[in-house]
Amino acid sequence: MNTLRRSADFLFLALLLGVLIAFFSGMSDHFWSMQTVNTVANRIPPLALAAMGMTFVLIAGGIDLSIGSVAALAGAVFGWLVVDRGVSVPVATLAALGAGALCGSANGALVNWMRMPSFIVTLGLLEGARGLAYLATDSQTKYLGERLGALQATVPGLGLSVAFLLAVAGVLVAHFVITRMVFGRHVIAVGTNEEAARLVGLSPGKVRMTVFVLSGLVAAAAGLCQVSRLGAADPNAGAGLELSAIAAAVIGGTSLMGGRGSMLATFVGVLIIATLEAGLAHLGASEPVKRVVTGAVIVCAVAAEAARSRWMARWLNRSGN
Amino acid sequence: MPLRRRCEIHLLLRMKSLTSLCLAVVAMAAGCLLAGCSKSETAAGNAPAKPRVALVMKSLANEFFGTMTAGAKAHQAAHAADYELIANGIKNETDLSEQVALVDQMVAMQVSAIVIAPADSKALVPALKRARQAGIVVINIDNRLDAAAMQEAGLQVPFVGPDNRAGALAVGRVVTARLQKGDAVAIIEGIPTADNGRQRRLGFEEAIKEAGLNLVSVQSGQWEMEKANTVAGSLLNAHPNLKAIFCANDNMALGAVAAIKAAGREGQVLVAGFDNIKAMGPLLASGAVLATADQHGDQLAVFGIEAALEALRLQQTGSDRSTPVDVVAR
């Protein structure tokens, strides 16, 4: 019955995505094309990665508001090292990812040791990491050109970028970890009931730490994807990324209370947001309209999903399952 | 439970060391602040007659405003005997309330003049009115205050800055000269509420109209690279015959260039920018961006400061001045 319920959740989301695609295809001449698919696919890796990290944190019962700033910081560190310090690209990449992991461990450490709510801790880093990004770039956009172009190379015949394939691979691995691995169960256990998890011998602190480091790390990877796509490191990059990631996770049915969430559903949430963005730009919608529509779709998606699962639960009960 | 007890002690010790670290950091920060304050006090004490000019900027995180501020500081260093400079900015381009608070603070500090790049052309009017009532000279730079809002408030503030519309028209012409009548083009504008963004859009539109081109879409990139990249990507898909994209600033032009490259249409779609930031160099050289406008960012705040000093000297409110905008093309 659980499988039935989960696949129904997933089908519903896919249906919603289908409706959006059909709508935009009907409204704009050129929306229904391979080119649109490629454009959307190649611009989502940062959001897909960030949303994946966010889903981990949410399932563990926390929240990570710092990911947008951490993404910018990673890009800034990369740009600074490569442009101003003449460091080689592989080393700079490692340093950028390291900066992300460091931010994540700072979040985890403060949440664990100081017993502070993750909302507050990561809010602090949202400011702090952004400031560091400005310091690293001297508040200037660093032009990088092709130096991280490898991520944007497209697979011949498919038109999909390496970054996209990496992001999809990351999502699949994360899905496997959550559904099939012991660590995934631990994350769910800690998010569902921390005290119970402690009583059965788990270490919630360790689980939380791992989850935050992971979130910082993928946020840094998201920042690097963005740098590679834009060919420049912008210290303002990734502003609001955390909110889009939360929106994607929530559309995908992840609970903000912890303990429940699916990586695949989050990914569909990302696709829904990206499709909406691309479609509205296709139609040439004005900025205010774009915002109103995007907000409405997020709320409606979650509301419809909640109504559907209530209805389905009742139906299952009545049929005696 | 000896183990658990030990862990607790360990944790306690850790927390203690963390707390002392925090305290040390706070103490250091306070020390720096105090040192900074006393320094400016002695400076004021030495030359009491020296006017104090407050520069209130938009986001200092934006390279353009950073350059403006750096130019102003260099100017002050060269004219240290003439005036004192207090430079401030907000962290986010759209954070109006923070900028209003800054203006109020400057009024409370009783500065002689405020040179301001308003984050919004209307919302800052009441705060600046308070400043004028306090007898402070106010000079408007960068983004022009709304004439109707000023009239309603009974406020007169001179604007010292570039003619954005003329600049955009000149940049636009460099691009339109390469196109045929009827070619499809698009504009990526800034935040629609900002006057400089509106003026640039009008300038681009004028150039497009002159050349008889077909303007297929005008969308906002919110002044940001990433937003502009998304919009440009969709524009390229929606209009397969698109020939040019006019961007209201260089950051958005960077985003558009990346989108054109991703679509494999390099050389087929021309790009125009505005601001001439450093990152434009290689793009102008390769032809990825055809032209941008240099409004001499490092001098923009300086022009405003000079106007403020002159107004203080002559004891007048000052009058509008337009500063040079040059087209930069390969």
XYZ file of C-alpha atoms in Angstrom:
651
model
C 0.000 0.000 0.000
C 2.903 2.306 0.735
C 4.339 1.695 -2.712
C 0.938 2.361 -4.216
C 0.699 5.620 -2.318
C 4.195 6.724 -3.226
C 3.793 5.999 -6.919
C 0.454 7.820 -6.868
C 2.218 10.883 -5.389
C 4.777 10.684 -8.122
C 2.249 10.208 -10.926
C 0.298 13.205 -9.731
C 3.377 15.422 -9.922
C 4.281 14.103 -13.358
C 0.715 14.855 -14.443
C 1.054 18.421 -13.188
C 4.285 18.828 -15.142
C 2.560 17.406 -18.208
C -0.280 19.911 -17.879
C 2.194 22.790 -17.692
C 4.105 21.582 -20.732
C 0.884 21.082 -22.709
C -0.329 24.534 -21.723
C 2.844 26.326 -22.785
C 3.098 24.284 -25.975
C -0.417 25.369 -26.873
C 0.305 29.013 -26.099
C 3.697 29.441 -27.760
C 4.788 28.222 -31.192
C 8.279 27.208 -30.313
C 7.891 25.807 -26.818
C 7.387 22.206 -27.908
C 10.876 21.575 -29.228
C 14.043 19.698 -28.393
C 15.728 23.053 -28.041
C 13.447 24.049 -25.172
C 14.097 20.715 -23.494
C 17.833 21.307 -23.766
C 17.642 24.880 -22.516
C 15.597 23.882 -19.506
C 17.696 20.785 -18.801
C 20.974 22.661 -19.020
C 19.943 25.422 -16.691
C 18.538 23.291 -13.871
C 21.656 21.561 -12.473
C 22.251 24.247 -9.795
C 18.655 24.100 -8.580
C 18.485 20.300 -8.868
C 21.617 19.891 -6.759
C 20.609 22.514 -4.216
C 17.132 21.007 -3.880
C 18.647 17.574 -3.373
C 20.780 18.825 -0.484
C 17.808 20.689 0.919
C 15.659 17.541 0.794
C 18.255 15.668 2.847
C 18.291 18.423 5.464
C 14.495 18.683 5.521
C 14.058 14.933 5.910
C 16.469 15.051 8.860
C 14.177 17.629 10.434
C 16.370 20.686 9.773
C 16.491 23.452 7.215
C 19.421 25.038 5.393
C 18.851 28.643 4.393
C 22.503 29.254 3.591
C 22.773 27.296 0.339
C 22.323 30.269 -2.030
C 25.079 32.209 -0.303
C 27.287 29.132 -0.056
C 26.849 28.581 -3.800
C 27.929 32.180 -4.413
C 30.865 31.770 -2.039
C 32.047 28.637 -3.842
C 31.864 30.459 -7.182
C 33.640 33.454 -5.680
C 36.432 31.318 -4.227
C 36.834 29.635 -7.589
C 36.876 32.945 -9.486
C 39.284 34.551 -7.046
C 41.724 31.625 -7.104
C 41.695 31.240 -10.876
C 41.641 34.882 -11.966
C 43.593 36.645 -9.220
C 45.841 33.905 -7.899
C 46.513 31.959 -11.069
C 45.601 28.664 -9.406
C 44.833 25.729 -11.716
C 41.200 24.842 -12.349
C 41.190 21.409 -10.632
C 42.750 22.843 -7.456
C 40.358 25.796 -7.459
C 37.432 23.405 -7.930
C 38.518 21.386 -4.909
C 38.981 24.563 -2.879
C 35.496 25.760 -3.848
C 33.944 22.424 -2.879
C 35.993 22.508 0.322
C 34.629 25.947 1.153
C 31.108 24.558 0.723
C 31.808 21.561 2.955
C 33.369 23.878 5.532
C 30.253 26.059 5.567
C 28.137 22.927 5.960
C 30.233 21.683 8.862
C 30.019 25.109 10.499
C 26.234 24.840 10.268
C 26.266 21.309 11.633
C 28.672 22.150 14.451
C 26.669 25.134 15.659
C 23.394 23.217 15.515
C 24.910 20.296 17.445
C 27.107 22.028 19.993
C 25.182 25.176 20.710
C 21.811 23.437 20.372
C 20.612 26.247 18.188
C 17.738 25.761 15.713
C 19.085 25.194 12.211
C 16.838 27.985 10.918
C 18.803 30.555 12.941
C 22.247 29.073 12.384
C 21.847 28.844 8.620
C 20.232 32.277 8.505
C 23.456 33.547 10.041
C 25.517 31.841 7.379
C 23.183 33.156 4.668
C 24.529 36.591 5.581
C 28.053 35.541 6.475
C 28.807 33.473 3.393
C 27.415 36.212 1.137
C 29.731 38.705 2.796
C 32.692 36.393 2.290
C 31.724 36.015 -1.369
C 31.870 39.795 -1.789
C 35.231 39.881 -0.007
C 36.657 37.113 -2.186
C 35.630 38.818 -5.423
C 36.126 42.380 -4.209
C 32.424 42.733 -5.140
C 33.265 42.362 -8.795
C 32.040 39.870 -11.337
C 35.019 37.718 -12.323
C 35.096 36.796 -15.990
C 36.138 33.176 -16.496
C 35.113 32.396 -20.054
C 35.707 28.776 -20.985
C 37.805 27.821 -17.994
C 35.093 25.684 -16.454
C 33.490 24.954 -19.816
C 33.891 21.186 -19.480
C 30.721 21.022 -17.388
C 28.757 22.647 -20.180
C 30.034 20.389 -22.935
C 27.029 18.665 -24.435
C 26.740 14.980 -25.065
C 26.642 14.519 -28.855
C 23.203 13.688 -30.214
C 21.476 14.454 -26.912
C 22.220 18.122 -26.445
C 22.317 17.581 -22.678
C 25.209 19.028 -20.747
C 27.642 17.140 -18.563
C 26.424 19.234 -15.618
C 22.865 18.027 -16.220
C 23.920 14.401 -16.376
C 25.963 14.823 -13.194
C 23.002 16.418 -11.442
C 20.690 13.583 -12.525
C 23.255 11.028 -11.392
C 23.481 12.868 -8.066
C 19.711 12.772 -7.641
C 19.601 9.045 -8.419
C 22.365 8.314 -5.932
C 20.586 10.418 -3.303
C 17.369 8.529 -4.015
C 19.194 5.248 -3.547
C 20.751 6.464 -0.300
C 17.414 7.552 1.147
C 15.397 4.508 0.070
C 17.891 1.658 0.202
C 20.786 2.500 2.478
C 21.130 2.352 6.237
C 22.240 5.983 6.386
C 19.024 6.998 4.643
C 16.955 5.199 7.285
C 18.942 6.974 9.978
C 18.194 10.344 8.378
C 14.492 9.515 8.269
C 14.575 8.220 11.845
C 16.234 11.359 13.193
C 13.786 13.554 11.286
C 10.749 11.580 12.454
C 11.579 11.405 16.133
C 14.996 12.404 17.354
C 14.487 11.102 20.885
C 13.367 7.694 19.657
C 16.338 7.577 17.312
C 18.658 8.323 20.224
C 17.048 5.637 22.361
C 17.627 2.951 19.731
C 21.292 3.901 19.711
C 21.609 6.273 16.762
C 23.627 9.436 17.045
C 21.423 12.279 15.815
C 24.353 14.696 16.028
C 26.430 12.676 13.584
C 23.527 12.244 11.186
C 22.799 15.976 11.271
C 26.439 16.856 10.760
C 26.676 14.580 7.720
C 23.506 16.012 6.257
C 24.672 19.626 6.650
C 28.122 18.909 5.216
C 26.417 17.210 2.286
C 24.140 20.183 1.813
C 27.088 22.603 1.841
C 28.996 20.428 -0.567
C 26.194 20.178 -3.128
C 25.487 23.894 -2.731
C 29.118 24.514 -3.714
C 28.712 22.154 -6.652
C 25.586 24.096 -7.619
C 27.610 27.319 -7.506
C 30.275 25.842 -9.752
C 27.640 24.673 -12.254
C 26.312 28.200 -12.379
C 29.799 29.655 -12.845
C 30.453 27.223 -15.657
C 27.187 28.038 -17.418
C 27.552 31.791 -17.170
C 31.299 31.862 -17.753
C 31.624 34.305 -14.883
C 31.608 34.284 -11.091
C 29.087 36.760 -9.757
C 29.088 37.412 -5.991
C 25.343 38.100 -6.250
C 24.714 34.639 -7.718
C 22.324 32.234 -6.070
C 20.275 34.840 -4.227
C 16.979 33.153 -3.403
C 18.280 29.725 -4.431
C 17.376 28.404 -0.971
C 13.755 29.434 -1.420
C 13.491 27.840 -4.861
C 15.031 24.677 -3.420
C 12.532 24.646 -0.564
C 9.710 25.247 -3.037
C 10.862 22.338 -5.209
C 11.129 20.043 -2.199
C 7.722 21.057 -0.879
C 6.059 20.651 -4.275
C 7.630 17.186 -4.257
C 5.841 16.405 -1.000
C 8.762 16.773 1.409
C 7.563 17.583 4.902
C 8.968 20.688 6.586
C 8.510 18.820 9.864
C 11.051 16.208 8.880
C 10.903 12.472 8.357
C 9.255 12.453 4.961
C 10.501 13.255 1.467
C 11.538 11.820 -1.867
C 14.507 12.815 -4.018
C 12.755 11.896 -7.263
C 9.672 13.914 -6.349
C 11.871 16.886 -5.454
C 13.485 16.580 -8.876
C 10.074 16.709 -10.524
C 9.425 19.787 -8.378
C 12.570 21.320 -9.854
C 11.353 20.482 -13.362
C 7.990 22.106 -12.619
C 9.641 25.327 -11.438
C 12.057 25.406 -14.386
C 9.313 24.677 -16.921
C 7.202 27.429 -15.472
C 10.080 29.891 -15.644
C 10.927 29.008 -19.238
C 7.303 28.929 -20.343
C 6.440 32.317 -18.896
C 9.503 33.844 -20.530
C 8.424 32.238 -23.827
C 5.071 33.958 -23.560
C 6.822 37.215 -22.744
C 4.924 37.574 -19.473
C 5.772 40.668 -17.489
C 7.768 40.377 -14.268
C 4.801 40.904 -11.912
C 2.722 38.323 -13.793
C 5.586 35.833 -13.645
C 5.850 36.186 -9.894
C 2.124 35.939 -9.241
C 1.777 32.881 -11.459
C 4.826 31.145 -9.982
C 3.573 31.724 -6.443
C 0.112 30.511 -7.334
C 1.424 27.338 -8.988
C 3.548 26.474 -5.935
C 0.640 26.891 -3.534
C -1.855 25.128 -5.813
C 0.515 22.214 -6.391
C 0.930 21.625 -2.676
C -2.781 22.144 -1.950
C -3.884 19.795 -4.732
C -1.383 17.206 -3.590
C -2.644 17.414 0.003
C -6.279 17.114 -1.107
C -5.476 14.191 -3.338
C -3.597 12.237 -0.684
C -6.408 12.825 1.859
C -8.946 11.625 -0.644
C -6.865 8.620 -1.500
C -6.310 7.688 2.151
C -10.073 7.771 2.703
C -10.668 5.678 -0.381
C -8.090 3.118 0.727
C -9.639 2.938 4.192
C -13.117 2.469 2.796
C -12.076 -0.319 0.473
C -10.686 -2.071 3.510
C -7.019 -1.999 2.560
C 27.472 6.139 33.097
C 31.066 7.273 33.291
C 31.347 7.542 29.523
C 28.340 9.767 29.178
C 29.579 11.930 32.027
C 32.925 12.316 30.328
C 31.222 13.289 27.090
C 29.262 15.915 28.908
C 32.374 17.394 30.438
C 34.037 17.331 27.081
C 31.071 19.132 25.542
C 31.056 21.684 28.332
C 34.720 22.423 27.825
C 34.141 22.791 24.138
C 31.275 25.164 24.684
C 33.409 27.171 27.052
C 36.223 27.543 24.591
C 33.722 28.470 21.880
C 32.138 31.067 24.138
C 35.490 32.603 24.972
C 36.343 32.663 21.280
C 33.081 34.481 20.584
C 33.832 36.948 23.355
C 37.299 37.587 21.987
C 35.892 38.239 18.521
C 33.271 40.624 19.886
C 35.899 42.443 21.943
C 38.124 42.816 18.909
C 35.274 44.097 16.766
C 34.330 46.608 19.443
C 37.951 47.714 19.687
C 38.157 48.304 15.952
C 34.911 50.252 16.006
C 36.085 52.452 18.850
C 39.408 53.076 17.150
C 37.563 54.011 13.946
C 35.257 56.410 15.784
C 37.965 58.196 17.706
C 39.950 58.640 14.520
C 37.120 60.389 12.711
C 36.428 62.488 15.779
C 39.955 63.839 15.915
C 39.804 64.522 12.185
C 36.648 66.551 12.685
C 38.182 68.285 15.681
C 41.187 69.481 13.690
C 39.172 71.189 10.990
C 35.707 72.060 12.238
C 34.791 74.123 9.177
C 35.342 71.299 6.727
C 32.023 70.249 5.145
C 30.968 66.654 5.628
C 29.562 65.031 2.516
C 27.591 61.799 2.895
C 27.578 59.506 -0.108
C 24.569 57.181 0.044
C 24.888 54.460 -2.542
C 22.885 51.514 -3.720
C 24.260 47.990 -3.360
C 27.993 48.177 -2.739
C 28.066 44.536 -3.743
C 27.396 45.651 -7.284
C 30.683 46.266 -9.015
C 29.396 49.457 -10.607
C 28.590 51.114 -7.291
C 31.802 49.799 -5.804
C 33.725 51.589 -8.574
C 31.733 54.765 -8.002
C 32.531 54.714 -4.294
C 36.202 53.961 -4.914
C 36.357 56.959 -7.286
C 34.771 59.167 -4.652
C 37.228 58.000 -1.992
C 40.176 58.669 -4.290
C 38.819 62.143 -4.975
C 38.429 62.830 -1.265
C 41.965 61.631 -0.583
C 43.217 64.101 -3.188
C 41.094 66.906 -1.718
C 41.345 65.961 1.942
C 41.530 69.590 2.984
C 38.259 70.488 1.249
C 35.795 68.023 2.658
C 35.191 64.860 4.632
C 33.486 61.868 3.046
C 31.129 59.400 4.700
C 30.392 56.626 2.211
C 27.557 54.184 2.828
C 25.643 51.664 0.811
C 22.905 49.099 1.190
C 23.407 45.392 0.843
C 20.642 44.684 -1.606
C 19.587 46.839 -4.562
C 15.955 46.560 -3.678
C 16.270 47.160 0.061
C 14.550 50.538 0.190
C 13.921 50.685 3.917
C 17.606 50.277 4.637
C 18.461 53.184 2.374
C 15.770 55.394 3.923
C 17.223 54.543 7.342
C 20.686 55.519 6.085
C 19.445 58.917 4.923
C 17.771 59.499 8.285
C 21.009 58.579 10.042
C 22.936 61.059 7.929
C 20.401 63.749 8.821
C 20.831 62.881 12.491
C 24.602 63.181 12.067
C 24.037 66.689 10.686
C 26.156 66.222 7.582
C 26.494 69.222 5.258
C 25.441 67.450 2.087
C 23.987 64.151 0.928
C 24.888 62.756 -2.474
C 22.513 59.900 -3.155
C 21.975 57.160 -5.730
C 18.354 56.336 -4.844
C 17.377 52.678 -4.851
C 13.918 53.797 -5.950
C 12.981 56.964 -7.764
C 9.913 57.662 -5.616
C 10.297 55.972 -2.251
C 13.291 58.063 -1.225
C 11.513 61.394 -1.749
C 10.066 61.757 1.785
C 13.398 60.963 3.469
C 15.234 63.454 1.261
C 12.569 66.034 1.987
C 13.383 65.614 5.698
C 17.049 66.128 4.855
C 16.333 69.335 2.922
C 14.213 70.616 5.807
C 17.187 70.026 8.086
C 19.151 72.387 5.847
C 21.220 69.713 4.143
C 22.230 70.070 0.491
C 20.960 67.061 -1.475
C 22.346 65.999 -4.840
C 20.795 63.150 -6.822
C 23.129 60.904 -8.816
C 22.799 57.706 -10.890
C 19.067 57.055 -10.749
C 16.899 60.113 -11.251
C 14.227 60.909 -8.688
C 10.692 60.989 -10.015
C 9.699 64.522 -11.041
C 6.017 64.106 -10.155
C 6.768 62.675 -6.716
C 9.209 65.505 -6.008
C 6.709 68.134 -7.096
C 4.047 66.630 -4.897
C 6.413 66.707 -1.934
C 7.534 70.246 -2.811
C 11.093 69.036 -3.109
C 13.772 70.310 -5.459
C 16.845 68.153 -5.889
C 19.251 68.650 -8.768
C 20.216 65.588 -10.800
C 23.845 65.236 -11.736
C 24.328 62.246 -13.949
C 24.532 60.668 -17.336
C 21.817 60.864 -19.952
C 20.956 57.183 -19.942
C 18.528 57.513 -22.808
C 21.033 59.190 -25.110
C 23.668 56.628 -24.096
C 21.391 53.686 -24.857
C 20.408 55.266 -28.168
C 24.073 55.595 -29.163
C 24.898 52.011 -28.139
C 21.728 50.783 -29.826
C 22.720 52.462 -33.097
C 26.020 50.567 -33.220
C 24.004 47.350 -33.222
C 21.133 48.419 -35.472
C 23.606 49.595 -38.124
C 24.466 45.915 -38.651
C 20.876 44.759 -39.065
C 18.298 44.760 -41.866
C 14.906 46.381 -41.731
C 12.355 44.023 -40.153
C 14.893 41.905 -38.240
C 13.609 40.514 -34.939
C 15.253 41.943 -31.825
C 14.556 41.894 -28.081
C 15.321 44.013 -25.032
C 16.240 42.717 -21.574
C 15.501 45.599 -19.252
C 16.456 46.222 -15.650
C 14.093 46.501 -12.711
C 11.165 48.328 -14.328
C 10.691 50.696 -11.362
C 14.151 52.266 -11.718
C 14.287 55.372 -13.887
C 17.744 54.728 -15.359
C 16.489 51.340 -16.522
C 13.434 52.954 -18.099
C 15.559 55.578 -19.847
C 17.855 52.926 -21.282
C 14.891 50.944 -22.518
C 13.503 54.075 -24.189
C 16.885 54.748 -25.817
C 17.106 51.197 -27.161
C 13.522 51.384 -28.406
C 14.261 54.619 -30.204
C 17.257 53.062 -31.977
C 15.150 50.036 -32.912
C 12.357 52.200 -34.271
C 14.751 54.347 -36.285
C 16.143 51.287 -38.020
C 12.677 49.823 -38.643
C 13.443 46.636 -36.727
C 10.840 44.321 -35.259
C 10.900 44.430 -31.457
C 9.479 41.033 -30.496
C 9.840 41.088 -26.719
C 10.827 43.268 -23.758
C 11.436 41.390 -20.517
C 13.096 42.173 -17.222
C 16.343 40.516 -16.202
C 16.200 42.295 -12.819
C 19.725 43.682 -13.508
C 21.074 40.164 -12.808
C 23.189 37.815 -14.874
C 21.368 34.624 -13.913
C 17.858 36.050 -14.471
C 18.899 37.528 -17.819
C 20.393 34.194 -18.812
C 17.068 32.443 -18.225
C 15.124 35.089 -20.103
C 17.593 35.150 -23.005
C 17.559 31.347 -23.262
C 13.796 31.361 -23.602
C 13.808 34.296 -26.012
C 16.228 32.451 -28.284
C 13.959 29.409 -28.316
C 10.785 31.389 -28.773
C 12.217 33.452 -31.632
C 14.452 31.328 -33.845
C 15.143 34.324 -36.092
C 16.207 36.666 -33.287
C 19.045 38.913 -34.476
C 19.963 41.025 -31.462
C 19.457 41.388 -27.721
C 19.795 44.812 -26.103
C 20.637 44.533 -22.402
C 20.171 47.419 -19.986
C 23.375 46.532 -18.125
C 26.527 44.494 -18.673
C 25.770 41.833 -16.080
C 22.653 40.949 -18.033
C 24.663 41.071 -21.276
C 26.992 38.435 -19.765
C 23.950 36.272 -19.085
C 22.673 36.770 -22.630
C 26.063 35.876 -24.131
C 26.113 32.627 -22.146
C 22.586 31.801 -23.372
C 23.540 32.487 -26.997
C 26.549 30.237 -26.651
C 24.457 27.494 -25.049
C 22.019 27.726 -27.966
C 24.908 27.430 -30.441
C 23.997 30.718 -32.086
C 27.232 32.619 -31.548
C 27.744 35.198 -34.253
C 24.075 35.089 -35.241
C 22.713 37.145 -32.372
C 24.266 40.527 -31.554
C 24.418 41.786 -27.975
C 24.528 45.303 -26.597
C 25.267 46.152 -22.973
C 25.584 49.194 -20.747
C 28.116 50.221 -18.016
C 31.394 48.870 -19.427
C 32.341 46.730 -16.429
C 35.740 45.025 -16.427
C 34.349 41.634 -17.386
C 33.249 43.148 -20.728
C 36.852 43.462 -22.005
C 37.294 39.958 -23.410
C 33.701 39.862 -24.715
C 34.092 43.112 -26.637
C 37.399 41.872 -28.022
C 35.839 38.618 -29.261
C 32.764 40.358 -30.606
C 30.414 38.420 -28.310
C 29.216 41.848 -27.166
C 29.149 44.462 -29.878
C 28.978 47.615 -27.817
C 28.457 48.955 -24.340
C 28.252 52.420 -22.825
C 30.841 53.887 -20.506
C 29.311 56.453 -18.220
C 32.618 56.881 -16.383
C 31.401 55.096 -13.281
C 34.437 56.052 -11.226
C 33.625 59.725 -11.783
C 29.842 59.630 -11.328
C 29.903 60.076 -7.566
C 32.709 62.623 -7.915
C 30.568 64.773 -10.228
C 27.850 64.650 -7.594
C 30.254 65.545 -4.783
C 31.648 68.470 -6.769
C 28.139 69.731 -7.404
C 27.373 69.408 -3.688
C 30.525 71.330 -2.687
C 29.698 74.062 -5.189
C 26.133 74.302 -3.894
C 27.497 74.582 -0.354
C 29.924 77.308 -1.406
C 27.294 79.296 -3.279
C 24.585 78.463 -0.738
C 22.209 77.356 -3.494
C 20.328 74.136 -4.192
C 22.249 73.672 -7.453
C 20.922 72.699 -10.863
C 20.762 69.630 -13.125
C 23.907 68.657 -14.998
C 24.478 65.924 -17.487
C 27.718 63.984 -17.431
C 29.384 62.326 -20.443
C 28.430 58.859 -21.757
C 30.731 57.266 -24.334
C 30.068 54.299 -26.567
C 32.630 51.530 -26.233
C 32.794 49.189 -29.187
C 35.505 47.042 -30.626
